[in-house]
Short mmCIF file of C-alpha atoms and ligand atoms in Angstrom, two decimals:
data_model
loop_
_atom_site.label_atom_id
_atom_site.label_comp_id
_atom_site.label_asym_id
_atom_site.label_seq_id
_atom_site.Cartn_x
_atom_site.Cartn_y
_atom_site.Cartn_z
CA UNK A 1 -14.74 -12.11 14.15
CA UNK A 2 -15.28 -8.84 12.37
CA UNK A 3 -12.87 -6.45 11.31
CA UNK A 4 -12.71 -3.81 14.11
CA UNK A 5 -12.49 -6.89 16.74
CA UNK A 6 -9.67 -8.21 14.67
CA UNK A 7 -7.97 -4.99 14.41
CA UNK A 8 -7.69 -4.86 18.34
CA UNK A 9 -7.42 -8.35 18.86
CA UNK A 10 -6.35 -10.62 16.89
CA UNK A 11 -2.08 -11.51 17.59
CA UNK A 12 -2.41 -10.32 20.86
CA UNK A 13 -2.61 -11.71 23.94
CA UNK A 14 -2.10 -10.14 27.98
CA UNK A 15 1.54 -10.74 28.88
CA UNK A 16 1.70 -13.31 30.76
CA UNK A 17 4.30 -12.36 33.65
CA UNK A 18 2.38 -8.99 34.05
CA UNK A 19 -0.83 -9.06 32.67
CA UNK A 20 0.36 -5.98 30.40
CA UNK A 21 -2.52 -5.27 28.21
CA UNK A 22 -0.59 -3.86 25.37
CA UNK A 23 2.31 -5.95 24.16
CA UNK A 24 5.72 -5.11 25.04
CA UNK A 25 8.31 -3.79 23.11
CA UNK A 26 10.79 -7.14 23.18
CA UNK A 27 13.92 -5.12 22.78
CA UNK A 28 16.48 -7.83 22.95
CA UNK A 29 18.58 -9.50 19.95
CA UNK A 30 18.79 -13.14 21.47
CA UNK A 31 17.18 -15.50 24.17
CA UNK A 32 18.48 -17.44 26.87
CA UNK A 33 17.83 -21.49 26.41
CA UNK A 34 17.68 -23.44 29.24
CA UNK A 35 19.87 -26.28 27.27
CA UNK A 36 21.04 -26.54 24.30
CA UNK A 37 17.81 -27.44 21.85
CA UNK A 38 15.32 -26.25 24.50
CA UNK A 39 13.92 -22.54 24.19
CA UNK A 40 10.51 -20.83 24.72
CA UNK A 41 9.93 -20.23 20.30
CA UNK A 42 12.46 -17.60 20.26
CA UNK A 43 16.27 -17.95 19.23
CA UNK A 44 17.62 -14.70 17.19
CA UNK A 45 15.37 -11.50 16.71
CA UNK A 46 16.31 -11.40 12.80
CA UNK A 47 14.48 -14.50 12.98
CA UNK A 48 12.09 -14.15 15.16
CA UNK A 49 10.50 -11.73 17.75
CA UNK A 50 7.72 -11.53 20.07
CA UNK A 51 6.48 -7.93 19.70
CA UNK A 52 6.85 -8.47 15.74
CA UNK A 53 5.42 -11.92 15.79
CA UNK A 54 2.02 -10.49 17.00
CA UNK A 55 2.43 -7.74 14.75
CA UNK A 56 2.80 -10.66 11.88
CA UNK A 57 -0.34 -12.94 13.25
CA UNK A 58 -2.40 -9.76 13.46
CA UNK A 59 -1.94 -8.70 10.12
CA UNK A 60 -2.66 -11.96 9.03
CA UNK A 61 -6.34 -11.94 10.44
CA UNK A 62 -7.12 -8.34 9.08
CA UNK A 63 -6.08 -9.31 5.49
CA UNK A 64 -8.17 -13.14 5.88
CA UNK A 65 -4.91 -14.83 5.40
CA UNK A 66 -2.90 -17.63 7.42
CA UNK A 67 0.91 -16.48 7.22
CA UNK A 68 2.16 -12.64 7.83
CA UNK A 69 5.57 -11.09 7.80
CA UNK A 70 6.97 -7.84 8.00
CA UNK A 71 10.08 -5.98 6.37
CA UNK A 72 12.29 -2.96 6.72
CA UNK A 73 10.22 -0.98 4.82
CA UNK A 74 7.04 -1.91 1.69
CA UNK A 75 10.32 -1.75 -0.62
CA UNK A 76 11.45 -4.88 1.27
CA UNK A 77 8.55 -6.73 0.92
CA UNK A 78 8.15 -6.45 -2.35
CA UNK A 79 12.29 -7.40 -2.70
CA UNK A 80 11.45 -10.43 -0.96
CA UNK A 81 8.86 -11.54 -3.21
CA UNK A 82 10.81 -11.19 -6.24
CA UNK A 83 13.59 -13.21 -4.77
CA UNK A 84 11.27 -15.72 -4.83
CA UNK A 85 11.99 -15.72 -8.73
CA UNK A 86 14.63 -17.22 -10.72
CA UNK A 87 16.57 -15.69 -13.66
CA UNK A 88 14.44 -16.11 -16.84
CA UNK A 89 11.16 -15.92 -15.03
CA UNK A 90 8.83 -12.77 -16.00
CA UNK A 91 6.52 -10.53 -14.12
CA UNK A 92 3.69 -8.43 -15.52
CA UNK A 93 2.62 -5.69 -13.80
CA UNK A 94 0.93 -1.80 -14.51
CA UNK A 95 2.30 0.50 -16.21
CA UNK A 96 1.61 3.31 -13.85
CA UNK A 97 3.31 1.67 -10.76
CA UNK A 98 4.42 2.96 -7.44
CA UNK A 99 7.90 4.83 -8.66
CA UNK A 100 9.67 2.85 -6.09
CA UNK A 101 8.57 -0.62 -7.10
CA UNK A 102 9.47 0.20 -10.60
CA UNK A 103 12.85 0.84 -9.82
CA UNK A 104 13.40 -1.43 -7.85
CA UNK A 105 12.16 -3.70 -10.70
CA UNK A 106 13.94 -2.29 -13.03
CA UNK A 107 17.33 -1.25 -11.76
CA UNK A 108 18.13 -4.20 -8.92
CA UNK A 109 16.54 -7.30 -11.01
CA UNK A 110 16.01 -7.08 -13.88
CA UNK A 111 20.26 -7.17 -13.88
CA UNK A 112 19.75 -10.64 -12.19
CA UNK A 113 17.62 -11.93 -15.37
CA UNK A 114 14.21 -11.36 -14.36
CA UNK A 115 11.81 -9.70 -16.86
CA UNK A 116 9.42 -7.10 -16.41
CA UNK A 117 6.16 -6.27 -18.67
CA UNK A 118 4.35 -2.88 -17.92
CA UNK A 119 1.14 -2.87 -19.26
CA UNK A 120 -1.89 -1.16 -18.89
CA UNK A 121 -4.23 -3.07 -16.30
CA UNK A 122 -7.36 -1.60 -16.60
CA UNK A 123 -7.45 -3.59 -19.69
CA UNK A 124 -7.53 -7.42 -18.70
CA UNK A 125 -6.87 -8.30 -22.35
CA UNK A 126 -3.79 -6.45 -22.38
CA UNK A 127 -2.26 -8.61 -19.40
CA UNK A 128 -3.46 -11.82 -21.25
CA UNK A 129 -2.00 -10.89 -24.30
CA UNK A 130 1.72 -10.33 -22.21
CA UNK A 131 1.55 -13.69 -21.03
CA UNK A 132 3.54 -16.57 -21.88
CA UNK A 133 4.93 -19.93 -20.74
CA UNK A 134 7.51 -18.16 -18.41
CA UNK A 135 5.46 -15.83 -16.76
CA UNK A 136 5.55 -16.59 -12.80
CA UNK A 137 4.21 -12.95 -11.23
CA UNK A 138 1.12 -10.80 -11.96
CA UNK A 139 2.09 -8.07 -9.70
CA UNK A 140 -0.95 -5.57 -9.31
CA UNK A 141 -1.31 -1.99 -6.92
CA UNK A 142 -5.07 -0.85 -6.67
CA UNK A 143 -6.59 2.26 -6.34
CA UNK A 144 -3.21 2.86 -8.55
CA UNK A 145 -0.56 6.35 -7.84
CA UNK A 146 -1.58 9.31 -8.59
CA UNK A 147 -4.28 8.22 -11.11
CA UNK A 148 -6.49 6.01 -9.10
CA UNK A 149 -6.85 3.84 -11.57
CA UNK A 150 -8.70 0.42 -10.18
CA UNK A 151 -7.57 -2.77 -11.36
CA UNK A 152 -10.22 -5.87 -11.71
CA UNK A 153 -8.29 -8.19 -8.82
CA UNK A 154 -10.73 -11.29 -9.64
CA UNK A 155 -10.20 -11.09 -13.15
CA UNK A 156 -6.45 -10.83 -13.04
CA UNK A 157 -6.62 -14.00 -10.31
CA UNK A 158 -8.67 -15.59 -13.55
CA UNK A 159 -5.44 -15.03 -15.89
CA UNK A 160 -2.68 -15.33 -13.01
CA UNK A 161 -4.09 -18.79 -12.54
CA UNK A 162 -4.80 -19.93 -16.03
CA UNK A 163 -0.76 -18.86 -16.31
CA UNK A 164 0.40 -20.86 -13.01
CA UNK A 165 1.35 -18.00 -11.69
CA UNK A 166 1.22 -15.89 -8.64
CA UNK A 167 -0.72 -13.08 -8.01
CA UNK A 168 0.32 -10.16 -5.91
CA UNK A 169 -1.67 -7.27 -4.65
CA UNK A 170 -0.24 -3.88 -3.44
CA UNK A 171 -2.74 -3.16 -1.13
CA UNK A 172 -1.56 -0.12 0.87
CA UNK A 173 -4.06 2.75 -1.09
CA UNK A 174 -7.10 0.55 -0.06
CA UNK A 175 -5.88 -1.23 3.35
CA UNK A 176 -7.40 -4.54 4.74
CA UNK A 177 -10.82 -2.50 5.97
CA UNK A 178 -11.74 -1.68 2.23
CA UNK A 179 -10.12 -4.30 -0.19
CA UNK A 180 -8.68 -8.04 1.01
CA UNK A 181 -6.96 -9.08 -1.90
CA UNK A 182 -6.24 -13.24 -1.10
CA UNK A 183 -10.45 -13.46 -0.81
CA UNK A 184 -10.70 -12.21 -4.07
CA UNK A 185 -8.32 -14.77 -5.50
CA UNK A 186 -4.97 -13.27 -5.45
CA UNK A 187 -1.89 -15.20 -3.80
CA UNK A 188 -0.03 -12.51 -1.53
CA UNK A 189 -1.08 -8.99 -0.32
CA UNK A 190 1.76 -6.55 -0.18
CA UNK A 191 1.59 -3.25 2.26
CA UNK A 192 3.75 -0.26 2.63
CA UNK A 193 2.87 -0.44 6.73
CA UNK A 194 4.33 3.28 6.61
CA UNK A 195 1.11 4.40 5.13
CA UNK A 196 -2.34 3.63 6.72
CA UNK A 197 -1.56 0.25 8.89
CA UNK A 198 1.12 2.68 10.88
CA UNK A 199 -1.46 6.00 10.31
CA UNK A 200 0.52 8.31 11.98
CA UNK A 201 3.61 9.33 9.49
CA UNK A 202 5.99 7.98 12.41
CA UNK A 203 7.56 4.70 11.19
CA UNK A 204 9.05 2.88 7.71
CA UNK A 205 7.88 -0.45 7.10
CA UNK A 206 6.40 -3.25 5.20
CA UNK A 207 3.83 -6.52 5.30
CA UNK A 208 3.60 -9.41 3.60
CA UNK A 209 0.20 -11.89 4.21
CA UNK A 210 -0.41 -14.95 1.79
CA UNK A 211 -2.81 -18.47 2.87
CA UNK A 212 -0.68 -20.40 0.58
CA UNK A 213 2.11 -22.90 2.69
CA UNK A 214 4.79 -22.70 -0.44
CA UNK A 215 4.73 -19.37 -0.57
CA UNK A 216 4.94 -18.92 3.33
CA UNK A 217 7.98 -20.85 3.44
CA UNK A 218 9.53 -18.79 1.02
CA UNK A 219 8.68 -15.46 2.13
CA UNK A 220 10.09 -16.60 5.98
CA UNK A 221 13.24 -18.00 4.71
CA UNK A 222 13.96 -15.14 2.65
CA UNK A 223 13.00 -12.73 5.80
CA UNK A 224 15.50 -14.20 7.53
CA UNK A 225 18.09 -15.10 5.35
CA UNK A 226 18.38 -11.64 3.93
CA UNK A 227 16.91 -10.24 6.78
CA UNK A 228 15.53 -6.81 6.02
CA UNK A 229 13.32 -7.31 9.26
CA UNK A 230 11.03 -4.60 11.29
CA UNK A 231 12.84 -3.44 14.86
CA UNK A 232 10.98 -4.21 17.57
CA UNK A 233 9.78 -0.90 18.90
CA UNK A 234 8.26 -0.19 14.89
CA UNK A 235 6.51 -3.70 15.38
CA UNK A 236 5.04 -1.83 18.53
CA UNK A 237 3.55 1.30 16.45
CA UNK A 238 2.45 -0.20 13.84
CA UNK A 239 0.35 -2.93 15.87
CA UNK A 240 -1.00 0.32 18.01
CA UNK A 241 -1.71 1.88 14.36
CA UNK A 242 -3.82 -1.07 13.55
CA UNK A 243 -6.30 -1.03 16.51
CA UNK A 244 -7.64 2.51 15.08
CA UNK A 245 -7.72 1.47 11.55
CA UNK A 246 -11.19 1.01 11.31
CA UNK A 247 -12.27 4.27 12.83
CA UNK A 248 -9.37 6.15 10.93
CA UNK A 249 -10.27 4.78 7.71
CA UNK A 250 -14.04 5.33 7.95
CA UNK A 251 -13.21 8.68 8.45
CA UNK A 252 -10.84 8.55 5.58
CA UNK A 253 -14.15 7.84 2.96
CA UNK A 254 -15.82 10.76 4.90
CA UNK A 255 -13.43 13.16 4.60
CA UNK A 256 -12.16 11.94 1.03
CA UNK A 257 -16.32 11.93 -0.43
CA UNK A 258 -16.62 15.68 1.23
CA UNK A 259 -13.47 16.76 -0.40
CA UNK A 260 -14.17 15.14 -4.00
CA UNK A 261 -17.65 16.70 -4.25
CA UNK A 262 -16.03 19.88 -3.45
CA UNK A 263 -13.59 20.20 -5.97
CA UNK A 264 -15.82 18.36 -8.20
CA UNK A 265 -17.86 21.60 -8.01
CA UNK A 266 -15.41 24.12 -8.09
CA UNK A 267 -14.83 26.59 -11.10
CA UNK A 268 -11.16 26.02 -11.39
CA UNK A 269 -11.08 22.32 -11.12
CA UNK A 270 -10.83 20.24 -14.32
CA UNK A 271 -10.55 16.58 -13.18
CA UNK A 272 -11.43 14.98 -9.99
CA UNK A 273 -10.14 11.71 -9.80
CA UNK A 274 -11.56 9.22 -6.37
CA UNK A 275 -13.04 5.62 -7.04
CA UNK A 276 -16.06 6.46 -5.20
CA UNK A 277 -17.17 9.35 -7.98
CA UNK A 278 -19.74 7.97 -10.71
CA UNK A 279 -17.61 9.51 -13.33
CA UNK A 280 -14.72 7.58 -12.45
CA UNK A 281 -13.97 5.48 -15.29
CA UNK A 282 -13.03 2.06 -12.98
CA UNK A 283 -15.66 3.08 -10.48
CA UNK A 284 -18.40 -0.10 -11.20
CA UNK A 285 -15.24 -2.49 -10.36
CA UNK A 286 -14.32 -0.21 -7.30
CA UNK A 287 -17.68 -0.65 -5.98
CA UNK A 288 -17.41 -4.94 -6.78
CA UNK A 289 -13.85 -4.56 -5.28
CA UNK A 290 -13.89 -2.12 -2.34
CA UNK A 291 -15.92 -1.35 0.65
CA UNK A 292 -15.29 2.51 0.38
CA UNK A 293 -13.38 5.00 -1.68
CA UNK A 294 -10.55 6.47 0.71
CA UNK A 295 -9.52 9.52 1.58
CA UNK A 296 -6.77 9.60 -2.29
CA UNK A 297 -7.53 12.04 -4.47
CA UNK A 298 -6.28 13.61 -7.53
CA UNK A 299 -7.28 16.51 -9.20
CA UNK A 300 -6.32 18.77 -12.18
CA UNK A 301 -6.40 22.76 -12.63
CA UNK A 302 -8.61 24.38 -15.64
CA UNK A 303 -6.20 25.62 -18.30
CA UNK A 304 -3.05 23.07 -17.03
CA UNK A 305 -0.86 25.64 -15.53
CA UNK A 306 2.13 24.18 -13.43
CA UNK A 307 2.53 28.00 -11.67
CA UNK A 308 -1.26 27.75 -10.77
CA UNK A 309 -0.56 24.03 -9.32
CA UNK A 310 2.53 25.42 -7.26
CA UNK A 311 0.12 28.43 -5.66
CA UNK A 312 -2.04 25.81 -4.49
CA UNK A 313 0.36 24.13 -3.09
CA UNK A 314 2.13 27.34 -1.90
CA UNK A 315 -1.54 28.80 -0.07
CA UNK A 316 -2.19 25.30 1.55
CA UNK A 317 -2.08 25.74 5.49
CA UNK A 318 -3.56 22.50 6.91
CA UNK A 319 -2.20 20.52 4.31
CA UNK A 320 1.37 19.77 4.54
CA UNK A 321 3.58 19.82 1.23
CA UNK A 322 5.35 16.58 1.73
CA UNK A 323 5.80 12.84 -0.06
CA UNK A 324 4.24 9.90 1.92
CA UNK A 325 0.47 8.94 2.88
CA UNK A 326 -1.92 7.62 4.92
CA UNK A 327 -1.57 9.60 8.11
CA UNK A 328 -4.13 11.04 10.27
CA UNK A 329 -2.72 14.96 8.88
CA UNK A 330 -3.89 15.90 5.19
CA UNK A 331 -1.08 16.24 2.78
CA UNK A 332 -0.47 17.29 -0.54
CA UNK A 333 1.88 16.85 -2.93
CA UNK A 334 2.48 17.43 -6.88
CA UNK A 335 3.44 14.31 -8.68
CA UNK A 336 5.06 16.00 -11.63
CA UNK A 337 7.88 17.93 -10.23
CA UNK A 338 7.89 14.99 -7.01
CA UNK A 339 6.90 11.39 -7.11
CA UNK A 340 6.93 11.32 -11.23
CA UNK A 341 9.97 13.71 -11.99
CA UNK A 342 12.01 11.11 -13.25
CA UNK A 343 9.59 10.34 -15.90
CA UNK A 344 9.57 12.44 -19.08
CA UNK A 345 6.79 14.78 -19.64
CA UNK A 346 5.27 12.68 -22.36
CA UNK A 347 5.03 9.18 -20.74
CA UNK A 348 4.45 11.08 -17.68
CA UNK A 349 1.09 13.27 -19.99
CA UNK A 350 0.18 9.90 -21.06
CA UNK A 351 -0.82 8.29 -17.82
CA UNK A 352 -2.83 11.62 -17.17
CA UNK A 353 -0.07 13.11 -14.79
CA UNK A 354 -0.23 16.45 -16.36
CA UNK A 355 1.40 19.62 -14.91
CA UNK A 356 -1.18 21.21 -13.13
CA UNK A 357 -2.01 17.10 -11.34
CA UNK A 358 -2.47 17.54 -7.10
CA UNK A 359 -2.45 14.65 -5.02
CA UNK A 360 -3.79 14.81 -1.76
CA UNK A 361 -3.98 12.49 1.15
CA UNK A 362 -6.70 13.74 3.02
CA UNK A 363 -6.19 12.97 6.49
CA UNK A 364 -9.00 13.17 9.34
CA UNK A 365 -8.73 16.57 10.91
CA UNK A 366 -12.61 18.25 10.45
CA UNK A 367 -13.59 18.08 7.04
CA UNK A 368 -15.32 21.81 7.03
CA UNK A 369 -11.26 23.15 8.04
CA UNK A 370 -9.99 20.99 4.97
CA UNK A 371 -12.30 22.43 2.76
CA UNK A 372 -12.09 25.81 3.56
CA UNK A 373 -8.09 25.56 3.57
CA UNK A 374 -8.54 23.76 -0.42
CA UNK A 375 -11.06 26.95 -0.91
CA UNK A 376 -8.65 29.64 -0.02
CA UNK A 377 -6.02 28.04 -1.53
CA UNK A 378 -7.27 27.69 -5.35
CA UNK A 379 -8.99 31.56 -4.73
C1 PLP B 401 4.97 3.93 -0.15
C2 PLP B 401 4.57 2.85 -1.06
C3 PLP B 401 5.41 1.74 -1.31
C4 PLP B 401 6.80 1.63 -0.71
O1 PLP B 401 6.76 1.53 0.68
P1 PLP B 401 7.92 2.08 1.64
O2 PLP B 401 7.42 1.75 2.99
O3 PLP B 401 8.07 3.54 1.37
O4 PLP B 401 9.17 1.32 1.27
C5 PLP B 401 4.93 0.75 -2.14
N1 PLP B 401 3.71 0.83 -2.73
C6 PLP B 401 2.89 1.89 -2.52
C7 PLP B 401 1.56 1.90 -3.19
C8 PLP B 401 3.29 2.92 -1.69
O5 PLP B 401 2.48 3.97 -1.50
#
């Protein structure tokens, strides 16, 4: 089956007392068994529930893997695969990482003995040369935040496996319709479902999809014995979200190619950075990698002022000022004084996130009224 089949299809099935097309919400914590031993698959919702259990076994056929499971929130996810470490095993991973996966890294685990490399990933030598006999996780996120860097998945599968370790791919920039991570060698695909697979800025939650039976036993054990598990109506959303990804996503690339050529153009823009531009500098391995660009962009101001950054954002009016991604409304956002505050202005200038750095998510209203809002803004 092909992806926008599988997107609408694939976990779900009619309900069978009704015929219900769309899957019900299963709002209940526990089932009735007709003795004790003998129940219809379901026990305890922590552990398992219908409405999520599609949700799980669709995911599963958009990323081309066998096992899904879904968390709280991406934060979650990623939690549960590092409890699949012990203390005294060691991750590597990029060195300009989602801010919430580094703390979470850094201030929850690391206190529990694990031990975390950033490096930078661009550079495959550079994760081969932070490997050693205890290293268990390559962790990777690609298109990377706010730089959109891209990160060679095959070649860090070559080194994650040469290591006998695991690879991991944060694949919530891309999504399953432009990037699937486990055919390109890597072990488990992470998503922050909150983003695109949701697509509507309505719900908080995360995805886990891996082939591999070890790891699948794992990652359901620890779903349910820490049990930071997705409600029921969220499962509901997010599986709606998922039958327009397709659609939303090609219109995504549209929207996102429109927008970069624009500011490419424009007087007062100094960097454009979007995969699908020739001058990016990962954009030959974005075009192996990826089956479009997205609608992520970053872009920097001539002359690097941080009051000429905040009038942009100031003048916006379709674009919303606000954290998050990935939803059908454009959104912009300024990683230096938001998503990278807590960095210090040097590390921070050395990843490229200089003062006068916009982010935007563009979303899929007309392209023409995002354009014209972006040109009134930076006049
Ligand atoms: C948002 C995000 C996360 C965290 O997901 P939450 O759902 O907010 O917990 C992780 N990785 C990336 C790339 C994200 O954008």
């Amino acid at each position: 089956m092909k992806f926008g089949t599988k997107a609408i299809h694939a976990g779900v099935e009619a309900d069978e007392t009704t015929g219900a097309i769309m899957t019900p919400i299963y709002q209940t914590s526990t089932y009735v068994q007709e003795e004790v031993g003998s129940h219809k698959g379901y026990e305890y919702s922590r552990t398992s529930n219908p409405t999520r259990h599609a949700l799980e076994k669709n995911l599963a056929a958009i990323e081309n893997g066998k096992y899904g499971a879904c968390f709280g929130s991406g934060l979650a996810a990623i939690d549960c695969v590092i409890k699949m470490l012990n203390p005294g095993d060691e991750v590597i991973s990029t060195n300009d990482l989602y801010g919430g996966t580094f703390r979470l890294f850094k201030t929850i685990f690391e206190k529990y003995g694990i031990i975390f490399h950033f490096v930078g990933m661009t550079n495959p030598i550079a994760v081969e040369a932070a490997v050693n006999e205890n290293t268990k996780l390559i962790w990777v996120e690609t298109p990377t935040n706010p730089m959109m860097n891209i990160i060679d998945i095959e070649a860090m599968a070559e080194i994650s496996k040469k290591a006998g370790a695991w690879l991991c791919v944060d694949n919530t920039f891309a999504t399953p319709y432009l990037q699937n991570p486990l055919d390109l060698g890597a072990d488990i695909v992470m998503h922050s479902a909150t983003k695109y697979l949701g697509g509507h800025s309505d719900v908080v939650m995360g995805a886990l999809v891996t082939s591999n039976d070890q790891i699948a036993k794992e990652m359901y054990r620890i779903q349910n014995a820490s049990g930071a598990v997705t409600a029921p109506m969220d499962s509901f959303l997010v599986l709606r979200g998922i039958k327009t990804l397709h659609l939303r996503v090609q219109r995504h690339c549209e929207n996102g190619e429109k927008v970069a050529n624009f500011l490419g153009a424009h007087p007062k823009v100094d960097k454009v950075y979007w995969p699908g531009l020739e001058s990016h500098a990962n954009h030959d391995i974005a075009k192996k990698q990826m089956r479009g660009f997205g609608g992520m962009i970053s872009f920097s101001l001539v002359g690097n002022k941080l009051q000429d950054a905040h009038k942009v954002l100031k003048n916006v009016k379709v674009f919303a000022l606000a954290e998050s991604l990935g939803g059908v409304e454009s959104l912009i956002g300024h990683p230096a004084t938001m998503t990278h505050a807590s960095i210090p202005k040097e590390e921070r200038e050395k990843i490229g996130v200089v003062d006068s750095l916009i982010r935007l998510s563009v979303g899929v209203e007309d392209a023409d009224d995002i354009i014209e809002d972006l040109r009134q803004a930076l006049a």
